[in-house]
Short mmCIF file of C-alpha atoms in Angstrom, two decimals:
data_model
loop_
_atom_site.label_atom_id
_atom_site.label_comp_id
_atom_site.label_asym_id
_atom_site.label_seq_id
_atom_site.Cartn_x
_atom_site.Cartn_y
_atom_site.Cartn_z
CA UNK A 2 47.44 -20.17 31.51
CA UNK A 3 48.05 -16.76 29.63
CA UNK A 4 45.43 -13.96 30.31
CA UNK A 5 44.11 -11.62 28.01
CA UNK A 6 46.60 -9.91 25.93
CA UNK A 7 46.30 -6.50 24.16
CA UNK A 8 48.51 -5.02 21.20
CA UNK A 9 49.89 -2.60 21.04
CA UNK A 10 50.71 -1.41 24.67
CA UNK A 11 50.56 2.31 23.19
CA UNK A 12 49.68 3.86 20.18
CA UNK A 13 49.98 7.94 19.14
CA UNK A 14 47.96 8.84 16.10
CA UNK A 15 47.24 12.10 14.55
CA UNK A 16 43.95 13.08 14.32
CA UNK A 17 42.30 11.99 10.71
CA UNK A 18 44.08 8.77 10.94
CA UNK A 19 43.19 4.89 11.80
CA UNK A 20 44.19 2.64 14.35
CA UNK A 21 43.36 -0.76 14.90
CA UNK A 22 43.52 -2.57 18.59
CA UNK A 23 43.90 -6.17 18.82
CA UNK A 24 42.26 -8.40 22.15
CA UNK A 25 43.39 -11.89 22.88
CA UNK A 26 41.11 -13.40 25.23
CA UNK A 27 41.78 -16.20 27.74
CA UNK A 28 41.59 -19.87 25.77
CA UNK A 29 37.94 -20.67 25.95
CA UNK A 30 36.66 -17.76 26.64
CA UNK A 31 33.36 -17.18 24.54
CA UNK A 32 32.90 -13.73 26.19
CA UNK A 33 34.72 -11.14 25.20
CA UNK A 34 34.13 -7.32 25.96
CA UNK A 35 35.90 -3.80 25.26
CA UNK A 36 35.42 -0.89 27.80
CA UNK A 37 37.64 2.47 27.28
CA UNK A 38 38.45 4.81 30.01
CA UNK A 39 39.45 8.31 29.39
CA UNK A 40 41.54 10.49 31.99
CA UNK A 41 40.30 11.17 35.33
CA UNK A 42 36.70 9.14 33.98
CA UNK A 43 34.98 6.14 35.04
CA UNK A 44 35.90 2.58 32.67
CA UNK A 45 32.89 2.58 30.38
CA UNK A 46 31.54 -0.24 28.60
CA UNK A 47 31.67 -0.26 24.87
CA UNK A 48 30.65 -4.01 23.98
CA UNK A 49 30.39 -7.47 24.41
CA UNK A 50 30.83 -10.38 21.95
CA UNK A 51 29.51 -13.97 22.46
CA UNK A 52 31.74 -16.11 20.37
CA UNK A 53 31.62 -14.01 17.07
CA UNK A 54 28.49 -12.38 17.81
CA UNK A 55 27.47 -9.19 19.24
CA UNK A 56 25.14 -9.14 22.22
CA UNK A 57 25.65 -5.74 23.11
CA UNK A 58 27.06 -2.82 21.09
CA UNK A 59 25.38 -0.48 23.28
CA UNK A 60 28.42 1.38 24.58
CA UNK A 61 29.72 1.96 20.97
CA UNK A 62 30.31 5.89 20.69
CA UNK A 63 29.86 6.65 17.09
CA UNK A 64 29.83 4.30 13.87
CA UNK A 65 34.29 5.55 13.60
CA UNK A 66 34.38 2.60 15.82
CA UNK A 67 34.06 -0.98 14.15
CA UNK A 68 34.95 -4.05 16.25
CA UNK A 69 34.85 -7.50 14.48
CA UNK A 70 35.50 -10.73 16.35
CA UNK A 71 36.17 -13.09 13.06
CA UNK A 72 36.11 -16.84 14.14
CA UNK A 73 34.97 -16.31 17.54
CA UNK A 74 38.87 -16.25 19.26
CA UNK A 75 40.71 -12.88 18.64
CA UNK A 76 38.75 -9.56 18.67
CA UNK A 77 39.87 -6.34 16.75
CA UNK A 78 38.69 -3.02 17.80
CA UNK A 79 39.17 0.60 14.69
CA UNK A 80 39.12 3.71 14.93
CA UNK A 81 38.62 5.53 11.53
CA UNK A 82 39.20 8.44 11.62
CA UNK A 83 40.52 9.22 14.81
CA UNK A 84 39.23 12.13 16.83
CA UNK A 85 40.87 13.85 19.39
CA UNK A 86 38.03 12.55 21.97
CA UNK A 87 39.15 9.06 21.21
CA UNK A 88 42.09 9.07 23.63
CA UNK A 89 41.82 7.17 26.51
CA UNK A 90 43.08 3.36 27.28
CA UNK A 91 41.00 0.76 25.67
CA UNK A 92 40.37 -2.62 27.83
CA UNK A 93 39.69 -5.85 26.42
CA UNK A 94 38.10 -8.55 28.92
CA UNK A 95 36.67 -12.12 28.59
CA UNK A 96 34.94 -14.30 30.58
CA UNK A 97 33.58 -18.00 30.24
CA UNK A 98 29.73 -18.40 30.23
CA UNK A 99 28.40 -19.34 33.43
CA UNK A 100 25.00 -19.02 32.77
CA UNK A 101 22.23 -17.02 33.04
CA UNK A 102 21.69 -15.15 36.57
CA UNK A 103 25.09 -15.59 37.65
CA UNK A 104 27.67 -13.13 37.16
CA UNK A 105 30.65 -14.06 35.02
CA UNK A 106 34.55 -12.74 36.39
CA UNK A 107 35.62 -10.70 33.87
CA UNK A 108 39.58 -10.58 33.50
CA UNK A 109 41.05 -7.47 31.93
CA UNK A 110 44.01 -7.10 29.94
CA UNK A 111 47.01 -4.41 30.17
CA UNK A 112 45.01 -2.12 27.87
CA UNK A 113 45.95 0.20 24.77
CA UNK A 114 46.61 3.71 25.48
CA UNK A 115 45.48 5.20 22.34
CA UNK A 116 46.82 9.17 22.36
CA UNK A 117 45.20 11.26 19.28
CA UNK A 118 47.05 14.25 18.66
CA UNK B 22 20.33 3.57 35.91
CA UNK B 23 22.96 1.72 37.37
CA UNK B 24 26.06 3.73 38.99
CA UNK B 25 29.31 3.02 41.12
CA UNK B 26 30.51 5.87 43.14
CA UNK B 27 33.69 6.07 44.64
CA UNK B 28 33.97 9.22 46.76
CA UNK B 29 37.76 8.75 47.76
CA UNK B 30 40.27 9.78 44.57
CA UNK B 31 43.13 9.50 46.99
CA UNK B 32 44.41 7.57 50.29
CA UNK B 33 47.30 7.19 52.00
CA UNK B 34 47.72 4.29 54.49
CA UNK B 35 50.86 3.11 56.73
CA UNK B 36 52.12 -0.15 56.01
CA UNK B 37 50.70 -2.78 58.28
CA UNK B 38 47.51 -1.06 58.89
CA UNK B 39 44.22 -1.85 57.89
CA UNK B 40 42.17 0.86 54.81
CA UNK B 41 39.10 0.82 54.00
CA UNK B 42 38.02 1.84 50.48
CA UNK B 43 33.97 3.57 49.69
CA UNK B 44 31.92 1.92 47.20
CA UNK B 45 27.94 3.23 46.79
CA UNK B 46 26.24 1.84 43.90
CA UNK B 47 22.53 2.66 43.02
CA UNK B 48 20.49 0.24 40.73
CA UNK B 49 17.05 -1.13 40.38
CA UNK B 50 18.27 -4.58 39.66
CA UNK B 51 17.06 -6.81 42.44
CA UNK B 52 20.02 -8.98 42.04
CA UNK B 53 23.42 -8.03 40.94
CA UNK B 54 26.98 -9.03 41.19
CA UNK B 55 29.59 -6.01 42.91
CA UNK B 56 33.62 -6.35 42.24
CA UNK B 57 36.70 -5.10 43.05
CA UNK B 58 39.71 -4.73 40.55
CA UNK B 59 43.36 -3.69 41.38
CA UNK B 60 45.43 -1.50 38.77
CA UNK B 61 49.20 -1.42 39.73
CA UNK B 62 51.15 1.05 37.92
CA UNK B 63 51.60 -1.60 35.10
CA UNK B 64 48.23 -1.01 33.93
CA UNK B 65 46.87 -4.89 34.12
CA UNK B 66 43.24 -4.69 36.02
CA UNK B 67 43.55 -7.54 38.72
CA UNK B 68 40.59 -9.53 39.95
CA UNK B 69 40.47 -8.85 43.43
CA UNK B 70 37.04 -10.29 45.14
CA UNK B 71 33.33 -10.92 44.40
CA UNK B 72 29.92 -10.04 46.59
CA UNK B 73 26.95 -11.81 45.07
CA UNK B 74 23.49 -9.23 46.31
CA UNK B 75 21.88 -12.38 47.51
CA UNK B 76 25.33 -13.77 49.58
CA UNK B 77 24.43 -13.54 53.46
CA UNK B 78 27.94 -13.23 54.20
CA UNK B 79 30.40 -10.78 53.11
CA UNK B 80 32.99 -12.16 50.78
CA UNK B 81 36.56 -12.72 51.57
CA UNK B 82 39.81 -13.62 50.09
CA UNK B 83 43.28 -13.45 52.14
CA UNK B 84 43.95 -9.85 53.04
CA UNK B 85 40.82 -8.54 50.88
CA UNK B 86 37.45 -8.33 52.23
CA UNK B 87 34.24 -6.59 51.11
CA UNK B 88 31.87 -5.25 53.77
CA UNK B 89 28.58 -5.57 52.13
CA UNK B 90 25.71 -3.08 53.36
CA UNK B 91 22.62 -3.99 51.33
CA UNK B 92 20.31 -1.50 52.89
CA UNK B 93 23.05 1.20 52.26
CA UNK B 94 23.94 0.29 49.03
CA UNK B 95 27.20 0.23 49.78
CA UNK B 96 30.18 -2.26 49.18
CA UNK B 97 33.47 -1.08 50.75
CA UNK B 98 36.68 -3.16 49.91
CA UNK B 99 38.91 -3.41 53.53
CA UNK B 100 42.59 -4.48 53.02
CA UNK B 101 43.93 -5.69 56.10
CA UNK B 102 48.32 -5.07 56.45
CA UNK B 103 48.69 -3.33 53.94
CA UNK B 104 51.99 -4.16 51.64
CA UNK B 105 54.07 -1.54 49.63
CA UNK B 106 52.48 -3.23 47.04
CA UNK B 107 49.06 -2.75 47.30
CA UNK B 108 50.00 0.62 46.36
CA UNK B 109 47.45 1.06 43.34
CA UNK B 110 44.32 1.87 41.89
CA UNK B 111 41.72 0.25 42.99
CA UNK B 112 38.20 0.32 41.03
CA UNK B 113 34.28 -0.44 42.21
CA UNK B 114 31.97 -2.55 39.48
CA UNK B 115 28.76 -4.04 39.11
CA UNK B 116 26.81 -5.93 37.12
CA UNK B 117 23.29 -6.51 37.42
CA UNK B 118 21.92 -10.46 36.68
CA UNK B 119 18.17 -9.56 36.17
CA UNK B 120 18.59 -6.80 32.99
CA UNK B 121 19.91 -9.10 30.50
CA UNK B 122 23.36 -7.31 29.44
CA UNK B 123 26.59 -8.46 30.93
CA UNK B 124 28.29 -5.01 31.16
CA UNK B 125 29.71 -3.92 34.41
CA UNK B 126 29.01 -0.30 35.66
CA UNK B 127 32.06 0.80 37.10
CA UNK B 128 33.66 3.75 39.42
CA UNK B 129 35.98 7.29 39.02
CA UNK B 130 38.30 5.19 41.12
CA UNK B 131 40.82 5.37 44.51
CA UNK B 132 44.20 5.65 43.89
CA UNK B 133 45.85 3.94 47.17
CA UNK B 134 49.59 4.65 48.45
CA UNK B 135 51.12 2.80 51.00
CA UNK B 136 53.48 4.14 53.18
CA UNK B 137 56.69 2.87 54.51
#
Protein backbone atom coordinates (compact mmCIF):
# COMPACT_ATOMS: atom_id res chain seq x y z
CA UNK A 1 0.00 0.00 0.00
CA UNK A 2 1.69 3.45 -0.87
CA UNK A 3 1.75 6.08 2.00
CA UNK A 4 1.28 9.57 1.76
CA UNK A 5 3.23 11.22 -0.88
CA UNK A 6 4.32 14.91 -1.09
CA UNK A 7 5.59 16.95 -4.26
CA UNK A 8 7.93 18.44 -4.60
CA UNK A 9 10.63 17.08 -2.15
CA UNK A 10 12.13 20.79 -2.16
CA UNK A 11 11.24 23.93 -3.41
CA UNK A 12 13.44 27.53 -3.29
CA UNK A 13 11.34 30.57 -4.03
CA UNK A 14 12.13 34.16 -3.85
CA UNK A 15 10.29 36.11 -1.70
CA UNK A 16 7.07 37.82 -3.61
CA UNK A 17 6.52 34.64 -5.40
CA UNK A 18 3.95 31.49 -5.23
CA UNK A 19 4.34 28.03 -4.58
CA UNK A 20 1.97 25.39 -4.54
CA UNK A 21 2.48 21.91 -2.40
CA UNK A 22 0.72 18.90 -3.43
CA UNK A 23 -0.44 15.89 -0.53
CA UNK A 24 -1.40 12.44 -1.63
CA UNK A 25 -2.97 10.73 1.13
CA UNK A 26 -3.16 6.99 1.82
CA UNK A 27 -6.23 5.32 -0.47
CA UNK A 28 -9.21 5.81 1.74
CA UNK A 29 -8.13 8.08 3.81
CA UNK A 30 -10.95 10.76 4.49
CA UNK A 31 -8.60 12.64 6.90
CA UNK A 32 -6.19 14.58 5.71
CA UNK A 33 -4.06 17.28 7.63
CA UNK A 34 -1.01 19.77 6.93
CA UNK A 35 1.36 20.76 9.86
CA UNK A 36 4.70 22.88 8.98
CA UNK A 37 7.72 22.90 11.09
CA UNK A 38 10.24 25.60 10.92
CA UNK A 39 14.02 25.14 12.09
CA UNK A 40 14.86 24.22 15.50
CA UNK A 41 10.59 24.59 16.23
CA UNK A 42 8.02 22.28 17.30
CA UNK A 43 5.65 20.55 14.05
CA UNK A 44 2.63 22.81 14.26
CA UNK A 45 -0.69 22.07 13.05
CA UNK A 46 -2.08 24.09 10.23
CA UNK A 47 -5.35 22.04 9.23
CA UNK A 48 -7.40 19.24 8.80
CA UNK A 49 -9.77 18.23 5.96
CA UNK A 50 -12.61 15.63 6.21
CA UNK A 51 -13.11 14.42 2.72
CA UNK A 52 -13.26 17.90 0.92
CA UNK A 53 -14.22 19.76 3.86
CA UNK A 54 -12.51 21.75 6.39
CA UNK A 55 -12.95 20.90 10.04
CA UNK A 56 -10.25 22.84 11.28
CA UNK A 57 -8.33 25.73 9.67
CA UNK A 58 -7.29 26.86 12.94
CA UNK A 59 -3.52 26.57 12.48
CA UNK A 60 -3.69 28.59 9.17
CA UNK A 61 -1.07 31.56 9.62
CA UNK A 62 -2.36 34.28 7.47
CA UNK A 63 -5.03 34.27 4.51
CA UNK A 64 -1.25 33.92 1.84
CA UNK A 65 -2.04 30.40 2.64
CA UNK A 66 -5.03 28.69 0.68
CA UNK A 67 -5.38 24.88 0.85
CA UNK A 68 -8.17 23.26 -1.29
CA UNK A 69 -8.87 19.53 -1.17
CA UNK A 70 -11.08 19.33 -4.62
CA UNK A 71 -12.90 15.88 -4.78
CA UNK A 72 -12.05 14.78 -1.43
CA UNK A 73 -8.58 12.59 -2.60
CA UNK A 74 -5.55 14.91 -3.32
CA UNK A 75 -4.97 18.08 -1.20
CA UNK A 76 -3.05 21.24 -2.47
CA UNK A 77 -1.51 23.59 -0.08
CA UNK A 78 -0.27 27.92 -1.71
CA UNK A 79 1.61 30.19 -0.69
CA UNK A 80 0.98 33.63 -2.40
CA UNK A 81 3.15 35.61 -1.93
CA UNK A 82 5.79 34.02 -0.21
CA UNK A 83 7.38 35.54 2.85
CA UNK A 84 10.56 34.91 4.15
CA UNK A 85 8.80 33.42 7.48
CA UNK A 86 7.24 30.79 5.30
CA UNK A 87 10.28 28.50 5.24
CA UNK A 88 10.11 25.54 7.03
CA UNK A 89 9.07 21.78 5.80
CA UNK A 90 5.43 21.37 5.24
CA UNK A 91 3.85 17.79 6.33
CA UNK A 92 0.92 16.32 4.88
CA UNK A 93 -0.80 13.39 7.00
CA UNK A 94 -4.04 11.31 6.72
CA UNK A 95 -5.77 9.10 8.69
CA UNK A 96 -9.03 6.91 8.31
CA UNK A 97 -11.99 7.86 10.62
CA UNK A 98 -12.23 5.81 13.55
CA UNK A 99 -14.71 7.54 15.28
CA UNK A 100 -15.39 9.83 17.74
CA UNK A 101 -13.28 9.48 21.16
CA UNK A 102 -10.71 7.43 19.71
CA UNK A 103 -7.63 8.74 18.38
CA UNK A 104 -6.91 8.24 14.69
CA UNK A 105 -2.83 7.21 13.61
CA UNK A 106 -1.87 9.82 11.62
CA UNK A 107 0.85 8.81 8.89
CA UNK A 108 3.10 11.58 7.64
CA UNK A 109 4.62 12.00 4.43
CA UNK A 110 8.42 12.94 3.42
CA UNK A 111 7.45 16.63 3.59
CA UNK A 112 8.25 19.81 1.33
CA UNK A 113 11.06 21.89 2.36
CA UNK A 114 9.91 25.14 1.16
CA UNK A 115 13.19 27.73 1.37
CA UNK A 116 12.06 31.57 0.68
CA UNK A 117 14.87 33.59 -0.15
CA UNK B 1 -3.51 24.63 26.44
CA UNK B 2 -2.15 21.54 25.38
CA UNK B 3 1.86 21.17 25.15
CA UNK B 4 4.57 18.38 24.49
CA UNK B 5 7.89 19.05 25.98
CA UNK B 6 10.85 17.33 25.14
CA UNK B 7 13.73 18.47 27.35
CA UNK B 8 16.53 16.32 25.58
CA UNK B 9 17.65 18.05 21.94
CA UNK B 10 20.47 15.55 21.85
CA UNK B 11 21.54 11.83 22.96
CA UNK B 12 24.03 9.64 22.31
CA UNK B 13 23.61 5.91 23.11
CA UNK B 14 26.01 2.74 22.48
CA UNK B 15 24.71 0.23 20.30
CA UNK B 16 23.05 -2.58 22.17
CA UNK B 17 22.04 -0.55 25.07
CA UNK B 18 18.86 0.48 26.19
CA UNK B 19 17.79 4.93 25.93
CA UNK B 20 15.28 6.35 27.24
CA UNK B 21 13.72 9.43 25.60
CA UNK B 22 11.57 12.53 28.01
CA UNK B 23 8.17 13.32 27.04
CA UNK B 24 5.96 15.85 29.57
CA UNK B 25 2.80 16.94 28.15
CA UNK B 26 0.32 19.27 30.04
CA UNK B 27 -3.45 19.35 29.01
CA UNK B 28 -6.83 19.63 30.55
CA UNK B 29 -8.27 16.98 28.35
CA UNK B 30 -9.34 14.14 30.56
CA UNK B 31 -8.68 11.72 27.84
CA UNK B 32 -6.15 11.94 25.16
CA UNK B 33 -4.13 9.88 22.84
CA UNK B 34 0.17 10.38 23.26
CA UNK B 35 2.56 9.17 20.15
CA UNK B 36 5.79 8.67 19.16
CA UNK B 37 7.16 9.35 15.53
CA UNK B 38 10.67 8.48 14.13
CA UNK B 39 12.40 10.93 11.49
CA UNK B 40 15.49 9.23 9.85
CA UNK B 41 17.61 11.48 7.95
CA UNK B 42 15.26 10.87 4.90
CA UNK B 43 12.76 13.07 6.31
CA UNK B 44 9.60 10.44 6.28
CA UNK B 45 7.89 10.73 10.01
CA UNK B 46 7.49 6.95 11.04
CA UNK B 47 4.72 5.72 13.28
CA UNK B 48 6.40 4.35 16.09
CA UNK B 49 3.81 3.43 19.11
CA UNK B 50 0.51 4.57 20.72
CA UNK B 51 -0.51 5.15 24.71
CA UNK B 52 -4.25 5.61 24.98
CA UNK B 53 -4.70 8.03 28.73
CA UNK B 54 -7.21 5.49 29.80
CA UNK B 55 -4.77 2.14 28.79
CA UNK B 56 -3.75 0.47 32.27
CA UNK B 57 -0.79 -0.85 30.70
CA UNK B 58 1.96 0.82 28.99
CA UNK B 59 2.06 0.19 25.30
CA UNK B 60 4.57 -1.83 23.49
CA UNK B 61 5.76 -2.77 20.14
CA UNK B 62 9.12 -4.91 19.51
CA UNK B 63 12.06 -2.87 20.70
CA UNK B 64 9.76 0.35 21.41
CA UNK B 65 8.03 0.87 24.57
CA UNK B 66 6.35 3.87 26.22
CA UNK B 67 6.50 4.20 30.00
CA UNK B 68 3.35 5.95 30.78
CA UNK B 69 3.26 8.11 34.13
CA UNK B 70 -0.26 9.55 34.34
CA UNK B 71 0.19 11.35 37.59
CA UNK B 72 3.47 12.87 36.11
CA UNK B 73 2.29 13.67 32.95
CA UNK B 74 4.86 12.14 31.44
CA UNK B 75 5.26 9.59 28.48
CA UNK B 76 8.90 8.54 27.88
CA UNK B 77 9.61 6.36 24.71
CA UNK B 78 12.47 3.44 25.90
CA UNK B 79 14.24 1.69 22.95
CA UNK B 80 15.69 -1.38 24.04
CA UNK B 81 19.30 -2.54 21.72
CA UNK B 82 19.59 0.06 20.10
CA UNK B 83 20.54 -0.38 16.13
CA UNK B 84 22.75 2.06 14.03
CA UNK B 85 19.62 2.71 12.69
CA UNK B 86 17.59 4.06 15.15
CA UNK B 87 19.86 6.86 14.76
CA UNK B 88 17.13 9.70 14.25
CA UNK B 89 14.82 12.15 15.35
CA UNK B 90 12.46 11.15 17.37
CA UNK B 91 9.24 13.45 18.15
CA UNK B 92 6.48 13.49 21.28
CA UNK B 93 2.54 14.15 20.16
CA UNK B 94 -0.75 14.27 21.52
CA UNK B 95 -4.03 14.56 20.78
CA UNK B 96 -6.74 15.10 23.05
CA UNK B 97 -10.32 12.93 22.33
CA UNK B 98 -12.64 15.14 24.54
CA UNK B 99 -11.97 18.87 22.67
CA UNK B 100 -13.37 18.05 19.41
CA UNK B 101 -10.29 18.88 16.94
CA UNK B 102 -8.10 16.12 15.71
CA UNK B 103 -4.78 18.07 15.71
CA UNK B 104 -1.86 16.65 17.50
CA UNK B 105 0.26 18.96 19.81
CA UNK B 106 3.64 18.00 19.24
CA UNK B 107 7.41 18.45 20.71
CA UNK B 108 10.97 20.62 19.89
CA UNK B 109 12.21 17.09 19.44
CA UNK B 110 15.43 14.53 20.40
CA UNK B 111 17.74 13.98 17.90
CA UNK B 112 19.19 10.31 18.82
CA UNK B 113 22.76 8.92 17.60
CA UNK B 114 23.75 5.59 18.03
CA UNK B 115 27.08 4.64 18.50
CA UNK B 116 29.12 1.87 17.14
Amino acid sequence: EAGVTQFPSHSVIEKGQTVTLRCDPISGHDNLYWYRRVMGKEIKFLLHFVKESKQDESGMPNNRFLAERTGGTYSTLKVQPAELEDSGVYFCASSQYVGTGVPDTQYFGPGTRLTVL
Amino acid sequence: AQKITQTQPGMFVQEKEAVTLDCTYDTSDPSYGLFWYKQPSSGEMIFLIYQGSYDQQNATEGRYSLNFQKARKSANLVISASQLGDSAMYFCAMRGLTSGTYKYIFGTGTRLKVLA
